[in-house]
C-alpha positions as a printed Julia matrix, in Angstrom:
145×3 Matrix{Float64}:
 -59.12  -1.86  163.42
 -56.85  -2.2   160.33
 -59.67  -1.1   157.96
 -59.78   2.05  160.08
 -55.93   2.78  159.97
 -56.08   2.12  156.24
 -58.8    4.7   155.8
 -56.96   7.37  157.62
 -53.91   6.67  155.71
 -56.01   7.3   152.51
 -57.26  10.21  153.94
 -53.94  11.99  155.0
 -52.17  11.05  151.88
 -54.87  12.78  149.79
 -53.68  16.0   147.98
 -55.82  18.16  149.82
 -54.89  17.3   153.4
 -51.18  17.84  152.24
 -51.78  21.06  150.57
 -53.83  22.28  153.67
 -50.8   21.08  155.79
 -48.51  23.07  153.64
 -50.88  26.13  153.89
 -50.86  26.16  157.51
 -46.95  26.06  157.64
 -46.62  28.98  155.03
 -49.41  30.65  157.03
 -47.51  30.37  160.44
 -44.68  31.72  158.69
 -46.17  34.69  156.91
 -48.17  35.53  160.16
 -44.5   36.23  161.87
 -43.42  38.48  159.02
 -46.76  40.48  159.13
 -46.31  40.77  162.77
 -42.86  42.06  162.42
 -44.03  44.78  159.92
 -46.84  45.96  162.35
 -44.45  46.0   165.44
 -41.47  47.18  163.59
 -42.56  49.53  160.95
 -46.33  50.28  161.29
 -46.28  51.02  164.99
 -43.29  53.4   165.05
 -44.58  55.49  162.11
 -47.9   55.61  163.95
 -45.7   56.39  167.22
 -44.17  59.42  165.46
 -47.56  60.74  164.38
 -49.0   60.41  168.07
 -45.94  62.25  169.51
 -43.66  59.53  170.44
 -46.01  57.58  172.29
 -45.68  53.71  172.01
 -48.59  51.84  171.11
 -47.69  49.16  173.58
 -48.22  52.07  176.41
 -51.88  53.08  174.98
 -53.97  52.15  178.23
 -56.77  53.14  180.19
 -56.01  52.99  183.89
 -58.72  51.65  186.13
 -56.83  51.55  189.52
 -53.34  53.32  189.99
 -50.56  51.0   191.39
 -50.2   51.18  194.95
 -46.58  51.6   196.05
 -44.97  51.21  199.64
 -43.24  53.52  201.4
 -39.65  52.02  200.22
 -40.6   52.29  196.46
 -41.85  48.48  196.03
 -45.13  47.86  194.39
 -47.72  46.29  196.92
 -50.47  46.08  194.22
 -50.18  46.32  190.71
 -51.95  48.79  188.16
 -55.14  47.36  186.66
 -55.33  48.91  183.31
 -56.97  48.0   180.15
 -54.31  47.84  177.53
 -55.98  48.59  174.01
 -52.7   49.53  172.12
 -51.62  45.81  171.76
 -55.39  44.95  170.54
 -54.79  47.69  167.67
 -51.68  46.18  166.89
 -53.02  42.57  166.52
 -56.18  44.01  164.55
 -53.74  45.81  161.75
 -51.97  42.2   161.78
 -55.05  40.6   160.67
 -55.94  43.58  158.34
 -52.72  42.7   156.47
 -52.86  39.06  156.5
 -56.46  39.33  155.27
 -55.47  41.86  152.48
 -52.76  39.46  151.57
 -54.85  36.4   151.35
 -57.38  38.33  149.41
 -54.79  39.26  146.95
 -53.53  35.61  146.36
 -56.97  34.26  146.29
 -57.85  36.88  143.34
 -54.91  36.25  141.31
 -55.6   32.1   141.72
 -58.92  32.79  140.62
 -58.08  35.09  137.72
 -55.36  32.19  136.65
 -58.11  29.58  136.65
 -60.63  31.53  134.71
 -58.06  32.54  132.04
 -57.42  28.57  132.2
 -61.34  27.72  131.52
 -61.77  30.73  129.12
 -62.25  28.98  125.61
 -59.68  30.3   122.76
 -61.05  32.73  120.8
 -62.63  31.52  117.42
 -60.8   32.56  114.75
 -62.28  35.98  112.61
 -64.07  34.47  109.64
 -62.52  35.47  106.47
 -64.32  38.52  104.58
 -66.44  37.37  101.67
 -64.73  38.04   98.33
 -66.31  39.77   95.41
 -66.6   37.04   92.98
 -64.45  37.46   89.82
 -66.0   38.04   86.3
 -65.48  34.53   85.27
 -67.6   33.29   88.49
 -70.3   35.67   87.36
 -70.37  34.38   84.0
 -70.21  30.72   85.17
 -73.12  31.38   87.6
 -75.26  33.07   84.78
 -74.73  29.89   82.58
 -75.76  27.78   85.38
 -78.84  29.5    85.94
 -79.86  29.39   82.34
 -79.25  25.7    82.16
 -81.18  25.17   85.13
 -84.09  27.34   83.47
 -84.15  24.93   80.55
């Protein structure tokens, strides 16, 4: 049993698990931010474009509510409220796009880190001077003898 707990401690203290835990916490907070953006900014703008109808009110009524003579509700309305689903889908799209951009940026940084440094440009070959040409000729003549 002691070995089991030691293995678990080793697993839990590995860098990947801690990074994952941090990611989950940050992801939860980021989810709240995107939900606020969708509910407080995007949905009101869409509501203005649709004539003031709130997204939360978008629904298909399957069965109307039954009211008693005194105005109390005897049976609640049965409806498919698809407006909230659309808001949640927008939430997901925004989160997915943000994660995509973050992964793309991280991959770009990794590629830059892995790329070898560019090799220095070779020095252009210079034309031999008159002295070098003369010395080359003398060398070649001595070889031929």
